Short mmCIF file of C-alpha atoms in Angstrom, two decimals:
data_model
loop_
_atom_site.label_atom_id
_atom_site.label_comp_id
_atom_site.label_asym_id
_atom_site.label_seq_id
_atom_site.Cartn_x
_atom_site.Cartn_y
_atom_site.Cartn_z
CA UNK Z 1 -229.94 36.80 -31.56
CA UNK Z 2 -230.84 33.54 -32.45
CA UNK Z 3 -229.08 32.46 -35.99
CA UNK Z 4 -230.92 30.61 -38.66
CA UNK Z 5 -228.37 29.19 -41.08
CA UNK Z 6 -230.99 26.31 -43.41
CA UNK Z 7 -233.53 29.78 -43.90
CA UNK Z 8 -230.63 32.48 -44.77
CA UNK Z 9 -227.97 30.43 -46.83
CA UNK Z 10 -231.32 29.92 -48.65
CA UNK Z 11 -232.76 33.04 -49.20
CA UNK Z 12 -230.10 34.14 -51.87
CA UNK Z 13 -231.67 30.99 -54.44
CA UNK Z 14 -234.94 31.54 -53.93
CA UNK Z 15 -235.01 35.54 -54.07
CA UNK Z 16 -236.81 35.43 -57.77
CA UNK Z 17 -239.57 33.01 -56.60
CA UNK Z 18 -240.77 35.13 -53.65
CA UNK Z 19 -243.05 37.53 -56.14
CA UNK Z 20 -244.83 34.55 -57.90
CA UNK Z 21 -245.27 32.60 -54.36
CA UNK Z 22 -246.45 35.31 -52.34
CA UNK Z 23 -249.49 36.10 -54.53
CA UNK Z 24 -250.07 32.53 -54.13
CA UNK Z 25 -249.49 31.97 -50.76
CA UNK Z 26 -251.61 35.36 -49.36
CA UNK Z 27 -254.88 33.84 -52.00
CA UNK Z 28 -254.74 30.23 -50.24
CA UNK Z 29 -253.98 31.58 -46.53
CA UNK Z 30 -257.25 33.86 -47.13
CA UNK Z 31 -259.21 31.07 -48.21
CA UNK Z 32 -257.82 29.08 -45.08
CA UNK Z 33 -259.47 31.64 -42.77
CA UNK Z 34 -262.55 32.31 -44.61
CA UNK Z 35 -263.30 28.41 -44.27
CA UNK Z 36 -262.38 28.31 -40.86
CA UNK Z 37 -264.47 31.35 -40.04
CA UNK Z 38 -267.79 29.48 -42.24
CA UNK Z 39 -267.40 26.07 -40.66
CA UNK Z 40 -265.46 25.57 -36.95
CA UNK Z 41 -266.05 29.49 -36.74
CA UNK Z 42 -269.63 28.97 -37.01
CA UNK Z 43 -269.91 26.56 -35.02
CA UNK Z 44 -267.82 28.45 -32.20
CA UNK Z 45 -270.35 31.57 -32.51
CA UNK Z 46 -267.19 33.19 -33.89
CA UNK Z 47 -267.96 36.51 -36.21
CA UNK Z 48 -264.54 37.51 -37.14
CA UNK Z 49 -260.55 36.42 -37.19
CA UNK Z 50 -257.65 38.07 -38.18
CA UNK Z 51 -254.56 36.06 -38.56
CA UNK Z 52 -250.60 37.51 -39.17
CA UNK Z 53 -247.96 35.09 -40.31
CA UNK Z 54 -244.28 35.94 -40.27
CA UNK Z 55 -241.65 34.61 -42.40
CA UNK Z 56 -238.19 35.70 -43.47
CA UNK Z 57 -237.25 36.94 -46.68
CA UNK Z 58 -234.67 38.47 -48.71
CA UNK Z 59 -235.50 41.75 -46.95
CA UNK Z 60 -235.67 40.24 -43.40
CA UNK Z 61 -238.97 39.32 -41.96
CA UNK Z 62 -242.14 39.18 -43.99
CA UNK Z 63 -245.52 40.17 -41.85
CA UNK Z 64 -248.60 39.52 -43.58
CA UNK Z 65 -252.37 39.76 -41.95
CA UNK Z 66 -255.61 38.67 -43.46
CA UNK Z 67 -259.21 39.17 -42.07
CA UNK Z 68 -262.55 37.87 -42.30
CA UNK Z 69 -266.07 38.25 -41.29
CA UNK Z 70 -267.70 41.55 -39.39
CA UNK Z 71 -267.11 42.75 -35.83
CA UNK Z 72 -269.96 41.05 -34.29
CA UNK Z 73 -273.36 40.32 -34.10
CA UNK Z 74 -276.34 42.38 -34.87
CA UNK Z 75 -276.25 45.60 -34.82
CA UNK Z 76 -272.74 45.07 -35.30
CA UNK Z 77 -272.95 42.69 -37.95
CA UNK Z 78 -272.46 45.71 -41.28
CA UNK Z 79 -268.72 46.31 -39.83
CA UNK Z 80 -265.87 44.22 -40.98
CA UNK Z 81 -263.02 43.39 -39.57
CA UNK Z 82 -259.93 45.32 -40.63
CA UNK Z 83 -255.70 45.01 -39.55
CA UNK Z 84 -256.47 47.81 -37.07
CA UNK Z 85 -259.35 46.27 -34.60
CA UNK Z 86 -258.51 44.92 -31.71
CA UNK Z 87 -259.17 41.42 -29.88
CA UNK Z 88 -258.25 40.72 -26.06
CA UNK Z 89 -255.20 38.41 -25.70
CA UNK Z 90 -255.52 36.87 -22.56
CA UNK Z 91 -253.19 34.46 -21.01
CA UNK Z 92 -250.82 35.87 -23.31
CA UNK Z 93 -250.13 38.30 -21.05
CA UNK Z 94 -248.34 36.21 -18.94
CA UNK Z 95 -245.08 36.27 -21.47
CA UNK Z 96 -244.69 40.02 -20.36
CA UNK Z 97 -245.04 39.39 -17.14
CA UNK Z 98 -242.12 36.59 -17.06
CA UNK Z 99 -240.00 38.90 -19.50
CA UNK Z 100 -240.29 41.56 -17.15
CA UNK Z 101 -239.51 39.70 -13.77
CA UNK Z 102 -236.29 38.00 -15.89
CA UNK Z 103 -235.25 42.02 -16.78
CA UNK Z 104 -235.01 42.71 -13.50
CA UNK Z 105 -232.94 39.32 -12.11
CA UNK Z 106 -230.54 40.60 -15.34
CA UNK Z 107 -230.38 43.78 -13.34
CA UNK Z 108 -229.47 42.10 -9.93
CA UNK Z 109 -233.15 43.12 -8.37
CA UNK Z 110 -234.19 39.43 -7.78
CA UNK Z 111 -233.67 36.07 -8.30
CA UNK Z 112 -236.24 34.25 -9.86
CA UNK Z 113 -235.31 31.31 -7.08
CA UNK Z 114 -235.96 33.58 -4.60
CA UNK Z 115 -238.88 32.83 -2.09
CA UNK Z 116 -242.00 35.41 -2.23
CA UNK Z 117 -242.02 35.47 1.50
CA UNK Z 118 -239.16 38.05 0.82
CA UNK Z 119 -240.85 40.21 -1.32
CA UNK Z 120 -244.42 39.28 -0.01
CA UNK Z 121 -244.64 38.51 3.20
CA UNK Z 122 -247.75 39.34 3.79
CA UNK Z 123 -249.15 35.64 2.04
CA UNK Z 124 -247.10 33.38 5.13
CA UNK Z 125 -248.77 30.45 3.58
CA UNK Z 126 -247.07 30.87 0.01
CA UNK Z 127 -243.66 32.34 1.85
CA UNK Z 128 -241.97 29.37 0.25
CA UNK Z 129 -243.03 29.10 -2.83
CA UNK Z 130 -240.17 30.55 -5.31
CA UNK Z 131 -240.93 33.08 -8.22
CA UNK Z 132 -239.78 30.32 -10.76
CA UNK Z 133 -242.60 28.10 -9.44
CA UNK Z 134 -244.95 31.33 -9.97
CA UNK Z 135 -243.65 31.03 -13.33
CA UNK Z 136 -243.61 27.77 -14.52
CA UNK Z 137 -247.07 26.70 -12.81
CA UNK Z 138 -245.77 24.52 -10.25
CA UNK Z 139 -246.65 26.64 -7.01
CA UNK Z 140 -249.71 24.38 -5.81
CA UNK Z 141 -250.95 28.08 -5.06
CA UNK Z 142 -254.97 27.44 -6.68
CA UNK Z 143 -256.46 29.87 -9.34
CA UNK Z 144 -258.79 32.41 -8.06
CA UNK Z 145 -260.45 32.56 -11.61
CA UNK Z 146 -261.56 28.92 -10.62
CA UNK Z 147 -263.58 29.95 -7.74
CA UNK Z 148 -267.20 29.73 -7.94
CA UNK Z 149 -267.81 32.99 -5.90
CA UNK Z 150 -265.74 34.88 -7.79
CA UNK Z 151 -266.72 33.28 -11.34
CA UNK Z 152 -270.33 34.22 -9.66
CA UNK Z 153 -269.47 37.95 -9.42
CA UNK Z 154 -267.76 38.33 -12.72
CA UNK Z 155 -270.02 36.69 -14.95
CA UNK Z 156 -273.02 39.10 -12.98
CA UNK Z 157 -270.95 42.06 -13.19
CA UNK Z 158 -268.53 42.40 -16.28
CA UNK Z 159 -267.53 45.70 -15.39
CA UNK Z 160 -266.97 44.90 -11.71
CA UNK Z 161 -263.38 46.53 -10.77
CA UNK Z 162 -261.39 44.53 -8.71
CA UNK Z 163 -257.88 45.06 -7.14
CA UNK Z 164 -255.00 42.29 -7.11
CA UNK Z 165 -255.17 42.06 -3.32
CA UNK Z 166 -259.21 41.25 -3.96
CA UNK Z 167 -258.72 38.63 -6.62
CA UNK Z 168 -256.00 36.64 -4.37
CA UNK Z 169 -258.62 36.48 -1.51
CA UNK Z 170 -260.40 34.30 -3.94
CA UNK Z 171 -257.54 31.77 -4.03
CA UNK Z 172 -257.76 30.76 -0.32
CA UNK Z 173 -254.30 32.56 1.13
CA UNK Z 174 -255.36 31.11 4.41
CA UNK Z 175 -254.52 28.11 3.57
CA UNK Z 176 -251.00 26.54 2.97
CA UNK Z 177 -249.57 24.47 -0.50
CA UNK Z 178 -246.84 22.00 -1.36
CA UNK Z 179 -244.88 23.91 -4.45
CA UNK Z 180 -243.19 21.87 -6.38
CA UNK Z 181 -245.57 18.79 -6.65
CA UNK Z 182 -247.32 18.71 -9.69
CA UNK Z 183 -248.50 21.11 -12.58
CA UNK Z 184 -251.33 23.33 -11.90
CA UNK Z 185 -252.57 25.94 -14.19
CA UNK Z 186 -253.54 28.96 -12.18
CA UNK Z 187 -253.75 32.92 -12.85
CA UNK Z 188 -253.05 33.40 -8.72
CA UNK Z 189 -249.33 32.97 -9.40
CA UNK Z 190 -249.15 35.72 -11.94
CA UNK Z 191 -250.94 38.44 -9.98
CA UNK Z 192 -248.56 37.67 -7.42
CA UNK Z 193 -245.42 37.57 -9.78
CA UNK Z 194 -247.03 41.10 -10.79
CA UNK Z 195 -247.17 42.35 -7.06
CA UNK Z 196 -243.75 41.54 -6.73
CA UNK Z 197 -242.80 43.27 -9.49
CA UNK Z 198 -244.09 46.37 -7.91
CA UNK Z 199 -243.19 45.46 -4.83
CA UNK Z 200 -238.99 46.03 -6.16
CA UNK Z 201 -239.65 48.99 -8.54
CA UNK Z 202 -242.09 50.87 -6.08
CA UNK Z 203 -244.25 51.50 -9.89
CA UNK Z 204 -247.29 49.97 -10.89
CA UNK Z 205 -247.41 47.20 -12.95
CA UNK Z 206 -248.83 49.56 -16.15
CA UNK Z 207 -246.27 51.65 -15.41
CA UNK Z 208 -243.31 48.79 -15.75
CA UNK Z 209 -244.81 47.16 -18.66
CA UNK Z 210 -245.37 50.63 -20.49
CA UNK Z 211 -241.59 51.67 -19.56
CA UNK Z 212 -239.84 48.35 -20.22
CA UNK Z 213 -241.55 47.02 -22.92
CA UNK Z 214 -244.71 48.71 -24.85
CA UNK Z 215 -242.65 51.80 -25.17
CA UNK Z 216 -239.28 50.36 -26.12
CA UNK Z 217 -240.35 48.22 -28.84
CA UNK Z 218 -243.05 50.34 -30.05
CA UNK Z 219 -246.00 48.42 -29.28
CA UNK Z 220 -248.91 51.43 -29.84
CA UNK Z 221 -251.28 48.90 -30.33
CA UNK Z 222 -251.15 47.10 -27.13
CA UNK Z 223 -253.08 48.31 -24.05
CA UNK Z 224 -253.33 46.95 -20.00
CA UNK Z 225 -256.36 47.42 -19.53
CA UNK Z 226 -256.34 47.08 -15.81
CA UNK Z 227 -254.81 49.51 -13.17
CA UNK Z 228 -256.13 52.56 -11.74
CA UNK Z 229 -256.37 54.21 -15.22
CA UNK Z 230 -258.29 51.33 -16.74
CA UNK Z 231 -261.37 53.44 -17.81
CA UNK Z 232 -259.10 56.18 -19.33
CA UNK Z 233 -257.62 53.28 -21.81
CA UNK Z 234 -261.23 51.19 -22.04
CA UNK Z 235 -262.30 54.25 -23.15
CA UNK Z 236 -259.54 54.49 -26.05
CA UNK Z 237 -260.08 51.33 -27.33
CA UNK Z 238 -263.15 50.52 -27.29
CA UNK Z 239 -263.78 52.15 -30.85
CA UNK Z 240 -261.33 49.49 -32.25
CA UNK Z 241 -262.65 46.08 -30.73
CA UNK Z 242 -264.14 43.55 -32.48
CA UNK Z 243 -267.14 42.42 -29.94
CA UNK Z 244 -266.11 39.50 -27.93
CA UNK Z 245 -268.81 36.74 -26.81
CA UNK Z 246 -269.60 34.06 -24.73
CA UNK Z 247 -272.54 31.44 -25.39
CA UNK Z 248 -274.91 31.37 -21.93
CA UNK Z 249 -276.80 27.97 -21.46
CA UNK Z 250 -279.23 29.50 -19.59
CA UNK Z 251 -280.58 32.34 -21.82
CA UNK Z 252 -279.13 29.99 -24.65
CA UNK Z 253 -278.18 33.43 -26.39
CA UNK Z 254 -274.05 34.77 -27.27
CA UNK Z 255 -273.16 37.25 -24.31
CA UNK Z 256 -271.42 40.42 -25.28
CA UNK Z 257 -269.10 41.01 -23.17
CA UNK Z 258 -266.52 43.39 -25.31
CA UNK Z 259 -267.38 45.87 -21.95
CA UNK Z 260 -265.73 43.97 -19.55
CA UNK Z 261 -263.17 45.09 -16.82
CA UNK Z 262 -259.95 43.47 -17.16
CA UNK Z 263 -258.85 44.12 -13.65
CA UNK Z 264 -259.91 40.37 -12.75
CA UNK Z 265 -257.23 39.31 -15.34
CA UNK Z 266 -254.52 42.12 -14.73
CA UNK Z 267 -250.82 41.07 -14.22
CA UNK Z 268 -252.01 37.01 -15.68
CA UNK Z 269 -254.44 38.46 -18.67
CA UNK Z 270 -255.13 41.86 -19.15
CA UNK Z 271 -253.60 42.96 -22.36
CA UNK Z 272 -255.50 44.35 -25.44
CA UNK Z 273 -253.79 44.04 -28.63
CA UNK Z 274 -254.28 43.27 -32.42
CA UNK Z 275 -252.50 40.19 -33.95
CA UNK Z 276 -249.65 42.01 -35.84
CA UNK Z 277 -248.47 43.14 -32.87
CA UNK Z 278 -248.39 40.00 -31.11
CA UNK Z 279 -246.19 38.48 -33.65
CA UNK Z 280 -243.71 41.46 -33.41
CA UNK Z 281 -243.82 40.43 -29.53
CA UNK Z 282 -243.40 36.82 -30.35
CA UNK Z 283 -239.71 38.11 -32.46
CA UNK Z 284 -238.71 40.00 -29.59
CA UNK Z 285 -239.88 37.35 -26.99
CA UNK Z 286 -237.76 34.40 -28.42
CA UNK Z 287 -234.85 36.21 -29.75
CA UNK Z 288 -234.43 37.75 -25.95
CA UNK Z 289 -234.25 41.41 -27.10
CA UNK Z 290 -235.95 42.80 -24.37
CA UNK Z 291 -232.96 41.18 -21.82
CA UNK Z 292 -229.90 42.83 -21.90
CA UNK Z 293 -227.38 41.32 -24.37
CA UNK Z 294 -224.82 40.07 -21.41
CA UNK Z 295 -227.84 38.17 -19.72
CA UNK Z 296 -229.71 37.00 -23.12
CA UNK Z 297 -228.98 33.90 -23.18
CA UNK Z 298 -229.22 32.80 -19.66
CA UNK Z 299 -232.60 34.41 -19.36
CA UNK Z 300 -233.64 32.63 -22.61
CA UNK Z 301 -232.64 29.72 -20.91
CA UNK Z 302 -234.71 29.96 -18.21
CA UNK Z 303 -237.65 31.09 -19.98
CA UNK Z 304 -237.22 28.03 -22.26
CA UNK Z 305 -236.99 25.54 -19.29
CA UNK Z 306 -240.01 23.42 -19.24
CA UNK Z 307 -242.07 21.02 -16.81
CA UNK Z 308 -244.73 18.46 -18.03
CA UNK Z 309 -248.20 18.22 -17.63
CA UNK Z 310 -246.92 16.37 -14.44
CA UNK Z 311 -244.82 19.53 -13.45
CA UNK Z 312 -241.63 17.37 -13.50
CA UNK Z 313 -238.58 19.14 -15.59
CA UNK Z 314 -238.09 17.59 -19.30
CA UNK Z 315 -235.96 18.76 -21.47
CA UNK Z 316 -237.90 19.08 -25.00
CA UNK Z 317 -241.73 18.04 -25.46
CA UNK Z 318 -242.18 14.48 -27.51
CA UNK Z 319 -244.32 11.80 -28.47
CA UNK Z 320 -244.21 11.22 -24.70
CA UNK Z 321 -244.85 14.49 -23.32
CA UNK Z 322 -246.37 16.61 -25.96
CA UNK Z 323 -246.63 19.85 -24.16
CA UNK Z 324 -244.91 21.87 -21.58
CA UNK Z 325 -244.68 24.89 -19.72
CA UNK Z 326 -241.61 27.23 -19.37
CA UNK Z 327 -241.73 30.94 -17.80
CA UNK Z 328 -244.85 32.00 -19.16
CA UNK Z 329 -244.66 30.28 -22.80
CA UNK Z 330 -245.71 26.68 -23.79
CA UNK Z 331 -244.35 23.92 -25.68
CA UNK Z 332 -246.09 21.90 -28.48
CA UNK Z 333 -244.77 18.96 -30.29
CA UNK Z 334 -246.66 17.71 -33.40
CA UNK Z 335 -245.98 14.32 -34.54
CA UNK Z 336 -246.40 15.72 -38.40
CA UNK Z 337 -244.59 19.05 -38.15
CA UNK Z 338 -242.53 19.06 -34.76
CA UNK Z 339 -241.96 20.92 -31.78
CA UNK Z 340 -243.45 24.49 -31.76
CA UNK Z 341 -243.11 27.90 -29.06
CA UNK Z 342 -246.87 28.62 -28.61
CA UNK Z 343 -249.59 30.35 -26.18
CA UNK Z 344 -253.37 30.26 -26.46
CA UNK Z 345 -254.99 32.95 -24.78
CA UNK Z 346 -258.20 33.49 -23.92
CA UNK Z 347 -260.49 36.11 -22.20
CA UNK Z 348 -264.25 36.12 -21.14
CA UNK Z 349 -264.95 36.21 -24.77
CA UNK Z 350 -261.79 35.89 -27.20
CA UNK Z 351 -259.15 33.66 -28.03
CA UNK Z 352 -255.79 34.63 -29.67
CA UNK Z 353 -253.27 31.88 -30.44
CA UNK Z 354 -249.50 32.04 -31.73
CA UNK Z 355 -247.26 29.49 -32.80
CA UNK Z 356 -243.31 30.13 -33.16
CA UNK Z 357 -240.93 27.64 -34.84
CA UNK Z 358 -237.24 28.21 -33.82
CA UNK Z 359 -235.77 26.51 -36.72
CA UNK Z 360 -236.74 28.21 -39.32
CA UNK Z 361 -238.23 31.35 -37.55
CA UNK Z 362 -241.79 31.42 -38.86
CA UNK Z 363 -244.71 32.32 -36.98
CA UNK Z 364 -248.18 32.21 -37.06
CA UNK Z 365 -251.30 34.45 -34.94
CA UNK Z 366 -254.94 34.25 -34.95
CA UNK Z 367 -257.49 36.04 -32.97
CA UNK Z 368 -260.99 35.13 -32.87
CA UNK Z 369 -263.86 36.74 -31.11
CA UNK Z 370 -265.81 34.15 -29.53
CA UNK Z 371 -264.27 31.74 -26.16
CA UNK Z 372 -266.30 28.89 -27.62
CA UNK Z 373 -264.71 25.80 -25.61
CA UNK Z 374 -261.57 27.06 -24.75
CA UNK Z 375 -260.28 24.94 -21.85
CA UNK Z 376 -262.33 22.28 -22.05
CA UNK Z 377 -263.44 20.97 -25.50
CA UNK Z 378 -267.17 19.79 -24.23
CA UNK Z 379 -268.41 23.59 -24.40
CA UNK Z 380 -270.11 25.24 -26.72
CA UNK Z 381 -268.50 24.60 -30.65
CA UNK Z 382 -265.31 23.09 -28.96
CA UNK Z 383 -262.42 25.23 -29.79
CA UNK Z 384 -260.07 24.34 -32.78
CA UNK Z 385 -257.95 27.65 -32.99
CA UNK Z 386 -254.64 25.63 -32.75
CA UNK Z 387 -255.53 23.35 -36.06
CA UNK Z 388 -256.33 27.01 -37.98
CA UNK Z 389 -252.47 28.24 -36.75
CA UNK Z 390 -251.45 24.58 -38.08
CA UNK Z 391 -253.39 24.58 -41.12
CA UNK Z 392 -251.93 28.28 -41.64
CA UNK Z 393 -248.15 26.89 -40.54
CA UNK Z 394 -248.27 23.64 -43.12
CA UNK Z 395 -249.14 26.50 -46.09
CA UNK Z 396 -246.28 28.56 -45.69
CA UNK Z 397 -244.00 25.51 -45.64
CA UNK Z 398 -245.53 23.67 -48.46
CA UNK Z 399 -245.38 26.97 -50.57
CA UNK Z 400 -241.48 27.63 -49.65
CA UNK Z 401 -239.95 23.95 -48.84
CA UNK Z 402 -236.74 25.95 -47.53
CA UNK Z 403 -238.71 26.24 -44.55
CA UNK Z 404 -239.19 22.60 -43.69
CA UNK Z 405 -237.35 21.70 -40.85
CA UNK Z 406 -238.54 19.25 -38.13
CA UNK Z 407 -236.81 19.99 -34.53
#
C-alpha cells in the first residue's frame, strides 16, 4: 500500500472544515458538469455524464458522484441519468487484462518477457513478440479494429458476434512485425494477451476476470460483455444503460448503438460498468491489491514502466514527453498541475475517462454517452473529456489546498 504522508499528517487539522467544504465543493463540481454537458457536451451530441471523484478524508476515502442530463435521445429523452446506469468503458478494459496476466507471473505461470510463440504458437509470425510488448504497445502487431473490412462489418452489423480467433484474422497474422520499434496503439495485442491468459488457466477469459477480480473486490456493477454468455449479461444490463451514440456523416443523424455486441472489443474493451466503480478499480489498480503482497511492488513496477509516444523507455512523462504508456495504463503530465495515472476509454458510442494522482491520492471519473471525436479531434464536436476530469481535479484542490502537490 502506497503511503501518503503530505494528505494524512494533514487530515487531523483540517477535520472541522470538511462539513462546510464539502457542501461547497459537491454545489460547484455539479455546476462543472452541468456546463460541460450544455456547451462541449452539446456540441459532442452528448445527453448525459456522470462523474465520481475520490478523495481522502478523516474517515478514509471520500467517493462522491454527480449526474446530469437524460439517458438519451428521443424517446429516451424523459429518463435521467442516475448513480446506478451504466456507460461502456472501453479501452479501460485493458487495465484488467494487464492486472490479470501480472497475477499470474506473481504465481510463477508466466513471465511477462516470455515470447507468445510459447503460449501461442499457432501466430509463427508474432512467435517473438514478448507479452510485455503486448502490454506496453510496442509489438508492431497492427490493430484489427483499424481494418476497413472489419470496421465495414461492425458498423453494418452492431450485433455481429465475433470470436477472438475472427477478430485477429483482421490484423494480417500472415504477415510478420519488428516488436520493439516504435509505439503503436493496437487492440490485436490485447486479444492475444487475453488468449494467453486462457491458454495457462485452461478458463475463459470471463471466467478469470470474474474469479480474480470482479468477485474479489466486489465489483457487481461491472459486466464482460463478450464470451459465450454475452447475451445472458446484454440482457441484464441493458435496463441500466444510458444510450450510447455515434454521429453518421452520411445519414447526418446520432446512431444508437447502446445494442451493440462487445465481442469485437472482448479481452482489449469489453467491460460495462458505471463510474463509481471504476474509481474503486482505479484504488485497487494503483495500490496493487489485486497482486499478492510478496510480488506488489515488483508488479507495480512493471505496470508503472512506461515507453513514449516513440515506444522508447522513459522514466516519468515531462514537458518533453507528455504522455506514456505502461502495462495497460497511461501517463499524463500537465504543465499546470503535473503528472497524472489516467485511461480514456472509448466504445462505438461512449467515452469514460479517469485520472489518478499518486501524491495525494485523488481521483477523478467521467462517463459520457456520445464517442464524439475520440481519437482524432477533427470528428464530430472534438472530444474534450480530459479538460472536464481537469476542470473537476483543479476544484477539489483549490477547495482543500492540502491536496496540492505537483509530482
Amino acid at each position: 500500500m502506497r503511503f501518503y504522508p503530505l494528505v494524512l499528517i494533514s487530515l487531523i487539522s483540517i477535520h472541522s472544515s470538511y462539513a462546510t467544504n464539502t457542501q461547497s465543493l459537491d454545489n460547484q463540481l455539479q455546476h462543472i458538469i452541468n456546463h460541460y454537458l450544455t456547451n462541449e457536451g452539446k456540441k459532442e451530441g452528448v445527453t448525459g455524464i456522470a462523474a465520481t471523484i475520490s478523495y481522502p478524508n478523516h474517515q478514509g476515502i471520500m467517493n462522491k458522484t454527480f449526474v446530469t442530463g437524460v439517458i438519451g435521445y428521443p424517446p429516451y429523452n424523459k429518463e435521467p441519468v442516475t448513480k446506478n446506469n451504466l456507460f461502456e468503458i472501453g479501452s479501460i478494459t485493458k487495465s484488467f487484462t494487464s492486472v490479470m496476466i501480472l497475477q499470474l507471473q506473481a504465481e510463477g505461470l508466466l513471465k511477462i518477457d516470455d515470447k507468445i510463440g510459447k503460449w501461442l504458437p499457432q501466430y509463427p509470425n508474432w512467435k517473438d513478440v514478448t507479452i510485455k510488448q503486448l502490454l506496453n504497445m510496442t509489438s508492431g502487431i497492427p490493430s484489427y479494429s483499424r481494418n476497413k473490412e472489419f470496421q465495414n462489418l461492425i458498423y453494418k452489423n452492431i450485433r455481429a458476434e465475433l470470436t477472438d480467433e475472427q477478430l485477429l484474422k483482421y490484423a494480417n497474422p500472415d504477415k510478420p512485425v519488428t516488436p520493439g520499434k516504435t509505439f503503436d496503439y493496437s487492440n490485436t495485442n490485447y486479444i492475444l494477451a487475453g488468449l494467453i491468459i486462457e491458454a495457462i488457466t485452461h478458463h475463459s477469459f470471463a471466467d478469470e476476470l470474474q474469479s480474480r477480480i470482479l468477485d474479489p473486490f466486489k465489483l457487481k456493477n461491472t459486466y464482460y460483455v463478450a464470451g459465450l454468455n454475452w447475451k445472458r449479461t446484454r440482457e441484464k444490463v441493458m435496463p441500466r444503460m444510458v444510450h450510447g451514440y455515434y454521429y453518421d456523416d452520411e445519414s447526418k443523424k446520432m446512431i444508437d448503438v447502446t445494442d451493440s455486441n462487445l465481442s469485437w472489443g472482448g479481452p482489449a474493451g469489453a467491460l460495462i460498468s458505471d463510474t463509481q466503480e471504476v474509481a474503486t478499480w482505479v484504488q485497487v489498480l494503483y495500490h496493487g491489491l489485486a497482486i499478492p503482497e510478496l510480488h506488489r511492488e515488483k508488479a507495480l513496477k512493471e505496470l508503472e514502466s512506461v515507453v513514449s509516444e516513440t515506444g522508447q523507455p522513459i522514466d516519468t512523462v515531462s514537458k518533453e514527453n507528455p504522455r506514456g504508456f505502461g502495462l495497460g495504463v497511461g501517463y499524463l503530465y500537465d504543465k499546470d498541475l503535473g503528472r497524472f495515472w489516467v485511461y480514456e476509454g472509448s466504445g462505438m458510442g461512449y467515452r469514460t475517462m479517469y485520472l489518478w494522482k499518486a501524491c495525494n491520492n485523488v481521483s477523478v471519473v467521467a462517463a459520457l454517452n456520445n464517442k464524439a471525436g475520440e481519437a482524432n479531434s477533427k470528428l464530430h464536436g472534438g472530444d474534450h473529456i480530459q479538460k472536464l476530469l481537469l476542470t473537476i481535479y483543479k476544484k477539489v484542490i483549490d477547495t482543500y489546498p492540502t491536496f496540492r502537490c505537483h509530482d
